[in-house]
Short mmCIF file of C-alpha atoms in Angstrom, two decimals:
data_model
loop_
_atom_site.label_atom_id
_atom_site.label_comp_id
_atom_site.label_asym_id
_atom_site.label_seq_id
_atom_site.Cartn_x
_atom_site.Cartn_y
_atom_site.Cartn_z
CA UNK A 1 114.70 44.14 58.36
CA UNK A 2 112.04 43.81 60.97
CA UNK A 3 113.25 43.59 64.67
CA UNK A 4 111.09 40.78 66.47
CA UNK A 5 112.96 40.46 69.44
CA UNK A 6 110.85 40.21 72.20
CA UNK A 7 110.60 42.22 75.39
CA UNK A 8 112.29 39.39 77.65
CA UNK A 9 114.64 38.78 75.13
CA UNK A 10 115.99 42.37 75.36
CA UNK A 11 115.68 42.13 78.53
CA UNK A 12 118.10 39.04 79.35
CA UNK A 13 120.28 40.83 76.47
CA UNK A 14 120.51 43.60 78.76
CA UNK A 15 121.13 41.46 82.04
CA UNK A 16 123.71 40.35 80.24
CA UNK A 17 125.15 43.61 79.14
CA UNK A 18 125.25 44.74 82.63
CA UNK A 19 127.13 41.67 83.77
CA UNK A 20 129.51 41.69 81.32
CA UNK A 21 130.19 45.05 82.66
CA UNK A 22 132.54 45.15 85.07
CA UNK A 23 132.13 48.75 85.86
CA UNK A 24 128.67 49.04 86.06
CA UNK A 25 127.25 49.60 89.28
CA UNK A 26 125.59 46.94 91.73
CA UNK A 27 122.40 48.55 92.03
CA UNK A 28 121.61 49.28 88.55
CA UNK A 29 118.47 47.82 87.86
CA UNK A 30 118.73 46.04 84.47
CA UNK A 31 114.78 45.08 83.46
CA UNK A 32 113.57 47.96 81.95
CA UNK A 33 109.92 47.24 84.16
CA UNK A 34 111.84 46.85 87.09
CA UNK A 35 113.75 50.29 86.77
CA UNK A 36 109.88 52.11 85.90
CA UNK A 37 108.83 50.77 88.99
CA UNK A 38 111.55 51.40 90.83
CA UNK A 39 111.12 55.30 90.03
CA UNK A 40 107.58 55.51 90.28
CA UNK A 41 108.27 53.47 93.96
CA UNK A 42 111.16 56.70 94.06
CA UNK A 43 108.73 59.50 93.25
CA UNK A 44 105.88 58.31 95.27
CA UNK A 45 108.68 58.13 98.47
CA UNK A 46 110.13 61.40 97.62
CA UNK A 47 106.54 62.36 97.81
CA UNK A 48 105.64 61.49 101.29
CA UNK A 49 108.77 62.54 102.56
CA UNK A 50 108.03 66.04 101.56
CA UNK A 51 104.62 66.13 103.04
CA UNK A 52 106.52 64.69 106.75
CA UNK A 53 109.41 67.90 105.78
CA UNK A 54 106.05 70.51 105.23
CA UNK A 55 104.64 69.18 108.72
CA UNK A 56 107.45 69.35 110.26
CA UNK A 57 108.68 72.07 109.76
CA UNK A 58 105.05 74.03 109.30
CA UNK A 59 106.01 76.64 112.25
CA UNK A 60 108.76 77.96 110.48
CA UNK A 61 106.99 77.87 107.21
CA UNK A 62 103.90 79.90 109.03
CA UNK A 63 106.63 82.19 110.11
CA UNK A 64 107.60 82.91 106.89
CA UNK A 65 104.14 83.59 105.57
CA UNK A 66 103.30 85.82 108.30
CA UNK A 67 106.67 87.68 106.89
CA UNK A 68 105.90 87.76 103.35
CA UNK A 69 101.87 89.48 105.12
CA UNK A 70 103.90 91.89 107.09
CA UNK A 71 106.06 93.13 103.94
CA UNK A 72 102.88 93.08 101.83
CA UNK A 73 101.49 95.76 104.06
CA UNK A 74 104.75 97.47 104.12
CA UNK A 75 104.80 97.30 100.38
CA UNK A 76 101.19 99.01 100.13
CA UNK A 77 102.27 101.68 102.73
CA UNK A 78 105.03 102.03 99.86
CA UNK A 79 103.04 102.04 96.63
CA UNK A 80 100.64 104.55 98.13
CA UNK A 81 103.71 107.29 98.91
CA UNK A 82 104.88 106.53 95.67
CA UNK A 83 101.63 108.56 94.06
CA UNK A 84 102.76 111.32 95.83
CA UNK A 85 106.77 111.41 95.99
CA UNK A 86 108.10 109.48 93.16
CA UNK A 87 111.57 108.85 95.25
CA UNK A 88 112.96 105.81 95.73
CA UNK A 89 112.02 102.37 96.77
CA UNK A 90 114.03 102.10 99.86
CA UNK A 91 113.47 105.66 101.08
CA UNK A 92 109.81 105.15 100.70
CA UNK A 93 109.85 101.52 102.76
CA UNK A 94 112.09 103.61 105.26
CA UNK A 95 109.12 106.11 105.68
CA UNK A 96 106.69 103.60 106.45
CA UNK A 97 109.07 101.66 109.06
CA UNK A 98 109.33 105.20 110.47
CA UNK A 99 105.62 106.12 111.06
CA UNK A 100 105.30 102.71 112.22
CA UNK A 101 107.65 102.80 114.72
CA UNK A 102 106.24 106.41 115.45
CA UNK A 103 103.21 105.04 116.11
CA UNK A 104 104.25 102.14 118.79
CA UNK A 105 106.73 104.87 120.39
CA UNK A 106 103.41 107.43 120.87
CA UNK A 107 101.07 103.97 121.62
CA UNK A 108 104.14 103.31 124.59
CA UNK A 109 104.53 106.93 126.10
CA UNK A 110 101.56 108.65 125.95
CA UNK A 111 98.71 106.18 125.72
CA UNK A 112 100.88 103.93 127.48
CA UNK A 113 100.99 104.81 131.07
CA UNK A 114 97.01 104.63 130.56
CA UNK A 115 96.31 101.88 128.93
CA UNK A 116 99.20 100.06 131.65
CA UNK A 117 96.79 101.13 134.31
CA UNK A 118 93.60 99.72 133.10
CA UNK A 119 94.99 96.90 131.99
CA UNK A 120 96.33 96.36 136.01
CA UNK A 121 92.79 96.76 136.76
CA UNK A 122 91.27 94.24 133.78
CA UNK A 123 91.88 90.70 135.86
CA UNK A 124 90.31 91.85 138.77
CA UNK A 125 86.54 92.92 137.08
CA UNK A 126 87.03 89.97 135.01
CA UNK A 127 87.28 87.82 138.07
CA UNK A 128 84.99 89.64 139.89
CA UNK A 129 82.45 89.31 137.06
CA UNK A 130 83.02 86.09 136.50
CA UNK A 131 82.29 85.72 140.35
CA UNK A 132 79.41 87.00 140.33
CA UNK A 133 78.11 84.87 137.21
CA UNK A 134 78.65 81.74 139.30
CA UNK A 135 77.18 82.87 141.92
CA UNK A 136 74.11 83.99 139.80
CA UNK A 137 73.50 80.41 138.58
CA UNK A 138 73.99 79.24 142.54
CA UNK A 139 70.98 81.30 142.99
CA UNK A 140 69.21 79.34 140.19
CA UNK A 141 69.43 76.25 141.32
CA UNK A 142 72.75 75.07 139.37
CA UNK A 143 75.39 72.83 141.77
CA UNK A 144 78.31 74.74 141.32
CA UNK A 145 81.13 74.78 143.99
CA UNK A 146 84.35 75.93 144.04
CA UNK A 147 85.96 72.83 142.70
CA UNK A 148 84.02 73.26 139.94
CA UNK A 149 85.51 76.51 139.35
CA UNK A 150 88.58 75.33 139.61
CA UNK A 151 87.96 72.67 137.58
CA UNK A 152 87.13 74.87 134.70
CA UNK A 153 89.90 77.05 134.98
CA UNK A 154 91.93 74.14 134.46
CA UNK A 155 90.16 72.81 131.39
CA UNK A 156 89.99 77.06 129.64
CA UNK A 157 93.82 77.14 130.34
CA UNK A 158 94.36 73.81 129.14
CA UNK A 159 92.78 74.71 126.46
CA UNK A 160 94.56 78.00 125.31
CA UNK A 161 97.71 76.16 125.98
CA UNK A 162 96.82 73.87 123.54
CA UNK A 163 95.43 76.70 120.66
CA UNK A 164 98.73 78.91 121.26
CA UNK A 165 101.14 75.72 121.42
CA UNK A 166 103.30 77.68 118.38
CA UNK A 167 104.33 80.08 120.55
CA UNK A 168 105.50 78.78 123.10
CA UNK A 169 104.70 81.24 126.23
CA UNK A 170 105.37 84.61 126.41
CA UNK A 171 109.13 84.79 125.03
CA UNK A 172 108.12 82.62 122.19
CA UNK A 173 105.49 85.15 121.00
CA UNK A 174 108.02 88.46 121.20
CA UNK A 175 110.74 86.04 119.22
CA UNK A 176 108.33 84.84 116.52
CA UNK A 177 106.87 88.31 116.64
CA UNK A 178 110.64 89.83 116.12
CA UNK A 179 111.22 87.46 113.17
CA UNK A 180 108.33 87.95 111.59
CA UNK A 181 108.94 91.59 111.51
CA UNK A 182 112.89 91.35 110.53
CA UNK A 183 112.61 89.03 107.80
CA UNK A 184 109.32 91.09 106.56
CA UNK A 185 111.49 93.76 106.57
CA UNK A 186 113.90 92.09 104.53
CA UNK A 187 111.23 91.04 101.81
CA UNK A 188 110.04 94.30 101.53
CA UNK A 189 113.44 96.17 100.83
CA UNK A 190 114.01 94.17 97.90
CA UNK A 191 110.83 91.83 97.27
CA UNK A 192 112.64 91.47 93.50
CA UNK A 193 115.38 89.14 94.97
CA UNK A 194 113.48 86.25 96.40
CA UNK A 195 110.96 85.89 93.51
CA UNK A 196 113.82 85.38 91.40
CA UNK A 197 115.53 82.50 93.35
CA UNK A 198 112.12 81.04 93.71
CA UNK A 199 111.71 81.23 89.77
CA UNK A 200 114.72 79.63 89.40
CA UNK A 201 113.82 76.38 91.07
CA UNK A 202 110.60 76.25 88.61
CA UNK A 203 110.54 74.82 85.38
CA UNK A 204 111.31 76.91 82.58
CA UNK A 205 107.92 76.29 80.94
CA UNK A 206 106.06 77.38 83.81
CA UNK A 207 107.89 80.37 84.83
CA UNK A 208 105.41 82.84 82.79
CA UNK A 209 102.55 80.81 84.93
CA UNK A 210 104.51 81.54 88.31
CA UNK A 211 105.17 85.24 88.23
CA UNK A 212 101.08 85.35 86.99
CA UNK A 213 100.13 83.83 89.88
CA UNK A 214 102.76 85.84 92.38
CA UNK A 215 101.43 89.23 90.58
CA UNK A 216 97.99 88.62 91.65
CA UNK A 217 98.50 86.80 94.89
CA UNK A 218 100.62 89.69 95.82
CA UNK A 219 98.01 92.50 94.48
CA UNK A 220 95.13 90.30 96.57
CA UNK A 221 97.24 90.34 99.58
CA UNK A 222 97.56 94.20 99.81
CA UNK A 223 94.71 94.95 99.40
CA UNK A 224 93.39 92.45 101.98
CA UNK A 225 95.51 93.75 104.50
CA UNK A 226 94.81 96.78 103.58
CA UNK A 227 90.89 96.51 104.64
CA UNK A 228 92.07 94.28 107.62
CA UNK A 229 93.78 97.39 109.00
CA UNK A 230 90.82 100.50 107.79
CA UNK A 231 88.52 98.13 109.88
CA UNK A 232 91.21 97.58 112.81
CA UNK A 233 91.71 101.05 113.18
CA UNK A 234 87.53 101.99 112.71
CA UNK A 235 86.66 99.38 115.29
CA UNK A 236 89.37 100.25 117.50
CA UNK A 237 88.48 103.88 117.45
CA UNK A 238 85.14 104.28 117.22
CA UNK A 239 84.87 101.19 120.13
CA UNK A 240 86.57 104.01 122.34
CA UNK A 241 84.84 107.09 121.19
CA UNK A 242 81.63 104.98 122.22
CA UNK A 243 82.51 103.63 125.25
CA UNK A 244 84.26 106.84 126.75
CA UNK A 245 82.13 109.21 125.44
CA UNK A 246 78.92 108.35 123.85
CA UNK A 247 76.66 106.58 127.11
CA UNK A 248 77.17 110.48 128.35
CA UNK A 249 74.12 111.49 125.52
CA UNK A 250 71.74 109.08 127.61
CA UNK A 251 73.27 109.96 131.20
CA UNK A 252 75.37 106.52 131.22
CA UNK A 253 78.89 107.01 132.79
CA UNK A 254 81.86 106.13 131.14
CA UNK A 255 82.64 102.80 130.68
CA UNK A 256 86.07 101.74 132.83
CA UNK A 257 89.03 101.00 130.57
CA UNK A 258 87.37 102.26 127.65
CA UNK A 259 90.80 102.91 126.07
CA UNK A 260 91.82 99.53 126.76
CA UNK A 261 88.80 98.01 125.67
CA UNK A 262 89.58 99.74 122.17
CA UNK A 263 92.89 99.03 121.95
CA UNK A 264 92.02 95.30 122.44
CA UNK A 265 89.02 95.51 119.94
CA UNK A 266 91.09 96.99 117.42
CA UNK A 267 94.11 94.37 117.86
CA UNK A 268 91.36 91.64 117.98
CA UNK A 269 89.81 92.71 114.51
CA UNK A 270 92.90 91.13 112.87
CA UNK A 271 91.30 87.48 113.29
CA UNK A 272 88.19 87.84 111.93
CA UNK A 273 85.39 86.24 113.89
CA UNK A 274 86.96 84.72 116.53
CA UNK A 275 88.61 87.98 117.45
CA UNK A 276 85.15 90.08 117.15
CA UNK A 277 83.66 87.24 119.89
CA UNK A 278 86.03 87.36 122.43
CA UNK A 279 86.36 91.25 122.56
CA UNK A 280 82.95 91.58 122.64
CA UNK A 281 82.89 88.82 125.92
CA UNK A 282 85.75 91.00 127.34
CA UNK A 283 83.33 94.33 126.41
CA UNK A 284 80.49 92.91 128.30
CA UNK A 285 82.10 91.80 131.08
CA UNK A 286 83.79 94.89 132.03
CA UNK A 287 80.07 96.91 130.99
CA UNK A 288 78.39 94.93 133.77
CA UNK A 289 80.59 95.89 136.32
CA UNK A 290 79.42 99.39 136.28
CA UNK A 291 75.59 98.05 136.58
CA UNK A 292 73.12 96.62 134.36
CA UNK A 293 72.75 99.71 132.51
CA UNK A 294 76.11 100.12 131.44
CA UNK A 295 76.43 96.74 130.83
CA UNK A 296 73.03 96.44 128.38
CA UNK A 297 75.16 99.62 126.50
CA UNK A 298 78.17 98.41 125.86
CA UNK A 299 76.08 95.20 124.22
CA UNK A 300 74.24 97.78 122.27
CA UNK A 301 78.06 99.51 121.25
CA UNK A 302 79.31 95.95 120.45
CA UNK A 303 76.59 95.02 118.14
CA UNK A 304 76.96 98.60 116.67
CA UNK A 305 79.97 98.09 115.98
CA UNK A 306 80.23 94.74 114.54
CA UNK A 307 76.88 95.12 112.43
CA UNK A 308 78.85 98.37 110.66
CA UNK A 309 81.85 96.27 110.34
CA UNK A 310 80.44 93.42 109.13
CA UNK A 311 77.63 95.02 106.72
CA UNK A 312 79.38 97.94 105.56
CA UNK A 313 82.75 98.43 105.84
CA UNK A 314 83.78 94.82 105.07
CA UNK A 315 81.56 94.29 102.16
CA UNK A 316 83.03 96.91 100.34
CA UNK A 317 86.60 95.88 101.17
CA UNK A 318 85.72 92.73 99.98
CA UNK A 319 84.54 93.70 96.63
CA UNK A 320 87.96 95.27 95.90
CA UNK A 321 90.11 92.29 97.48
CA UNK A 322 88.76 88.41 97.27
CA UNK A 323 85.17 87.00 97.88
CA UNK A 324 85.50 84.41 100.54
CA UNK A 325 82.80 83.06 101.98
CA UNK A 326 82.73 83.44 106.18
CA UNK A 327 81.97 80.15 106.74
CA UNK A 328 84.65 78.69 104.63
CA UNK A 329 86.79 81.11 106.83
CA UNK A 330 85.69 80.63 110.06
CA UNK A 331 86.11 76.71 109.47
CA UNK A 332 89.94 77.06 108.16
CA UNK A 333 90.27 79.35 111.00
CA UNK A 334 89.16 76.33 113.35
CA UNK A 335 91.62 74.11 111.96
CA UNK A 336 94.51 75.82 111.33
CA UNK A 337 94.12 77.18 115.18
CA UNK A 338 94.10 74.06 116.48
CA UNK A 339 97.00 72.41 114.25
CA UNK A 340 99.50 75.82 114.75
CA UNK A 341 97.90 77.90 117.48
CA UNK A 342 97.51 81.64 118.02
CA UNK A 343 99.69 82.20 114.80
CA UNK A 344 98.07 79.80 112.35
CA UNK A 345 94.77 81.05 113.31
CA UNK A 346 95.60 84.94 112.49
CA UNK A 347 96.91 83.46 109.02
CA UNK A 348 93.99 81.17 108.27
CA UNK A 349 92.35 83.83 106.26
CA UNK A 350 95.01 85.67 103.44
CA UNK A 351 96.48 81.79 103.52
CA UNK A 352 93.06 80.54 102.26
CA UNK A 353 92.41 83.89 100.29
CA UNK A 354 96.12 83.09 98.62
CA UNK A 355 95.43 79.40 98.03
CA UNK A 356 92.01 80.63 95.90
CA UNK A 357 93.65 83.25 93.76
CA UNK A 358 96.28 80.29 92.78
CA UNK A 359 93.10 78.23 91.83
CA UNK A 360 91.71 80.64 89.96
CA UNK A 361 94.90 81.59 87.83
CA UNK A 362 95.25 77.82 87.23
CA UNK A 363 91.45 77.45 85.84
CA UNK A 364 91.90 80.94 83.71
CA UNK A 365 94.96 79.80 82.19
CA UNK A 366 93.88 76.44 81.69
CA UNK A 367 90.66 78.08 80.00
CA UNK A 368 92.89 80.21 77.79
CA UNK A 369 91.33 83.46 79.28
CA UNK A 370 95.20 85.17 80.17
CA UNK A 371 98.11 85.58 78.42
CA UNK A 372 101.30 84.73 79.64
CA UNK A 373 103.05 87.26 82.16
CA UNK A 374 106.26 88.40 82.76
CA UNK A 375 108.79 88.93 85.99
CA UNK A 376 107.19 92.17 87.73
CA UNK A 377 109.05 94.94 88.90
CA UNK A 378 108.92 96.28 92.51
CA UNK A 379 107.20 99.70 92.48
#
């Protein structure tokens, strides 16, 4: 027989279920419209609460990602002994911590003591170049006292306090710094661990979809940092070799802290854009202080330098890594500086190269173009 019981009927039936019920509990929500909305009201709080959690707590969260980047480059260093002593995982992320920390340990003793003394020297020309700037627009007519310097010194470190507000001063840098590298460290041992407790907290379903997407984010992000550090280490170097020795081929002297200069060049080349523009102003400024020749040089050895970097050797990183367009990276730079500081704005750019390869797995499966993958093994 046909039910035609209407909705408020079996609604008031159910009231009345629930109050005959003596152990039902007083917040039970009897309506079945009323308990829908209630859980879409539910989701939609749960929902905003986790965007206020992400915010929140977005300096950890940064920390973490600049982790997982540090044990992606450990894990390349890794794969790449692997083609030449199959031995074992651990011994082969052992020999990379080793050269690494072979490297800082020769960087502290033996470029060290030089580098320490040029960089003693490096506020002083920068003062006394930015002196004589001032003074140069005095001459032409612009009213600028020494308030106005002062002024602007105020406002520049005002400013960087406000872009490297995640660190929080020196201390704060060496402590995120430390973490970053421990818990890298960590990830990289055993990378195997932590992609499984994250795979447990996805649906079942979508498991195949997740270690898809972690495969290729993970491939993407060696090989970016990969290129980030063959074009650290070119500019670096060849920013030295230039400024030490190559003005001696048109009777230039060598340019003063030309080791330093390199060092900072090279360490700068991590942030894309940004950090090419404000080693270059650092360049310039010491060039000038050894005369207008030597300053007009090292523009020539900065444009050199950035004009191979940016023509040749980064186009054909980028061919074997992601495609991201510099404008699209120079704006999520921008942004993520100014929401996390120094550290969001070094991770702007394998964040946003991580965020399209997740896009473009989506579309591909969605499209039907993959096949579902499985959990990968470590190498």
């Amino acid at each position: 027989m046909k039910d035609t019981t209407s909705d408020g009927d079996r609604a008031s039936k159910n009231d009345l279920a629930y109050h005959d019920d003596p152990g039902a509990s007083p917040t039970y929500i009897g309506n079945p419209k009323l308990r829908f909305e209630a859980g879409r009201a539910l989701v939609w709080g749960l929902v905003i609460g986790l965007l206020w959690l992400t915010v929140h707590i977005s300096q950890s969260l940064l920390v973490i990602f600049g982790a997982m980047v540090f044990a992606c480059m450990i894990d390349g260093g890794a794969r790449l002994i692997a083609k030449v002593a199959p031995i074992g995982r651990g011994w082969r992320v052992a020999i990379v911590l080793l050269f690494v920390t072979a490297f800082f340990v020769w960087l502290g003793y033996f470029a060290g003591s030089q580098i320490s003394q040029q960089a003693a020297q490096f506020p002083s020309i920068i003062n006394e170049q930015l002196a004589r700037a001032f003074a140069y627009l005095q001459e032409q007519g612009f009213a600028i006292g020494a308030n106005d310097i002062e002024r602007l010194a105020g406002n520049m470190a005002s400013g960087v306090g406000t872009v490297t507000k995640a660190i929080g001063g020196i201390f704060g840098g060496v402590t995120t710094l430390a973490l970053i590298v421990i818990i890298g460290i960590y990830f990289a041992i055993d990378p195997r661990i932590y992609e499984r407790g994250v795979a447990w907290m996805v649906p079942a379903k979508q498991r195949s979809a997740f270690y898809d997407t972690l495969s290729h984010q993970a491939y993407t992000l060696r090989r970016l940092m990969a290129g980030r550090l063959v074009g650290m280490a070119f500019e670096g170097f060849f920013t030295w070799i230039m400024l030490a020795f190559g003005g001696m081929l048109i009777g230039i002297d060598p340019v003063p802290m030309a080791a330093l200069l390199g060092l900072l060049t090279g360490l700068l080349a991590f942030i894309p854009n940004i950090g090419a523009i404000i080693s270059g102003v650092l360049m310039v400024l010491v060039g000038f202080s050894g005369g207008v020749d030597m300053g007009l040089y090292t523009v020539f050895v900065y444009f050199l330098v950035q004009n191979f970097d940016g023509y040749v050797l980064v186009p054909m990183i980028a061919k074997k890594t992601v495609d991201l367009a510099p404008g699209l990276v120079l704006s999520a730079q921008l942004i993520f500086g100014v929401l996390f500081g120094i550290l969001g704005l070094a991770l702007a750019d394998p964040l946003l190269a991580m965020i399209k390869v997740a896009l473009e797995r989506r579309s591909s499966r969605r499209k039907g173009d993959i096949e579902p993958a499985q959990a990968p093994e470590p190498a």
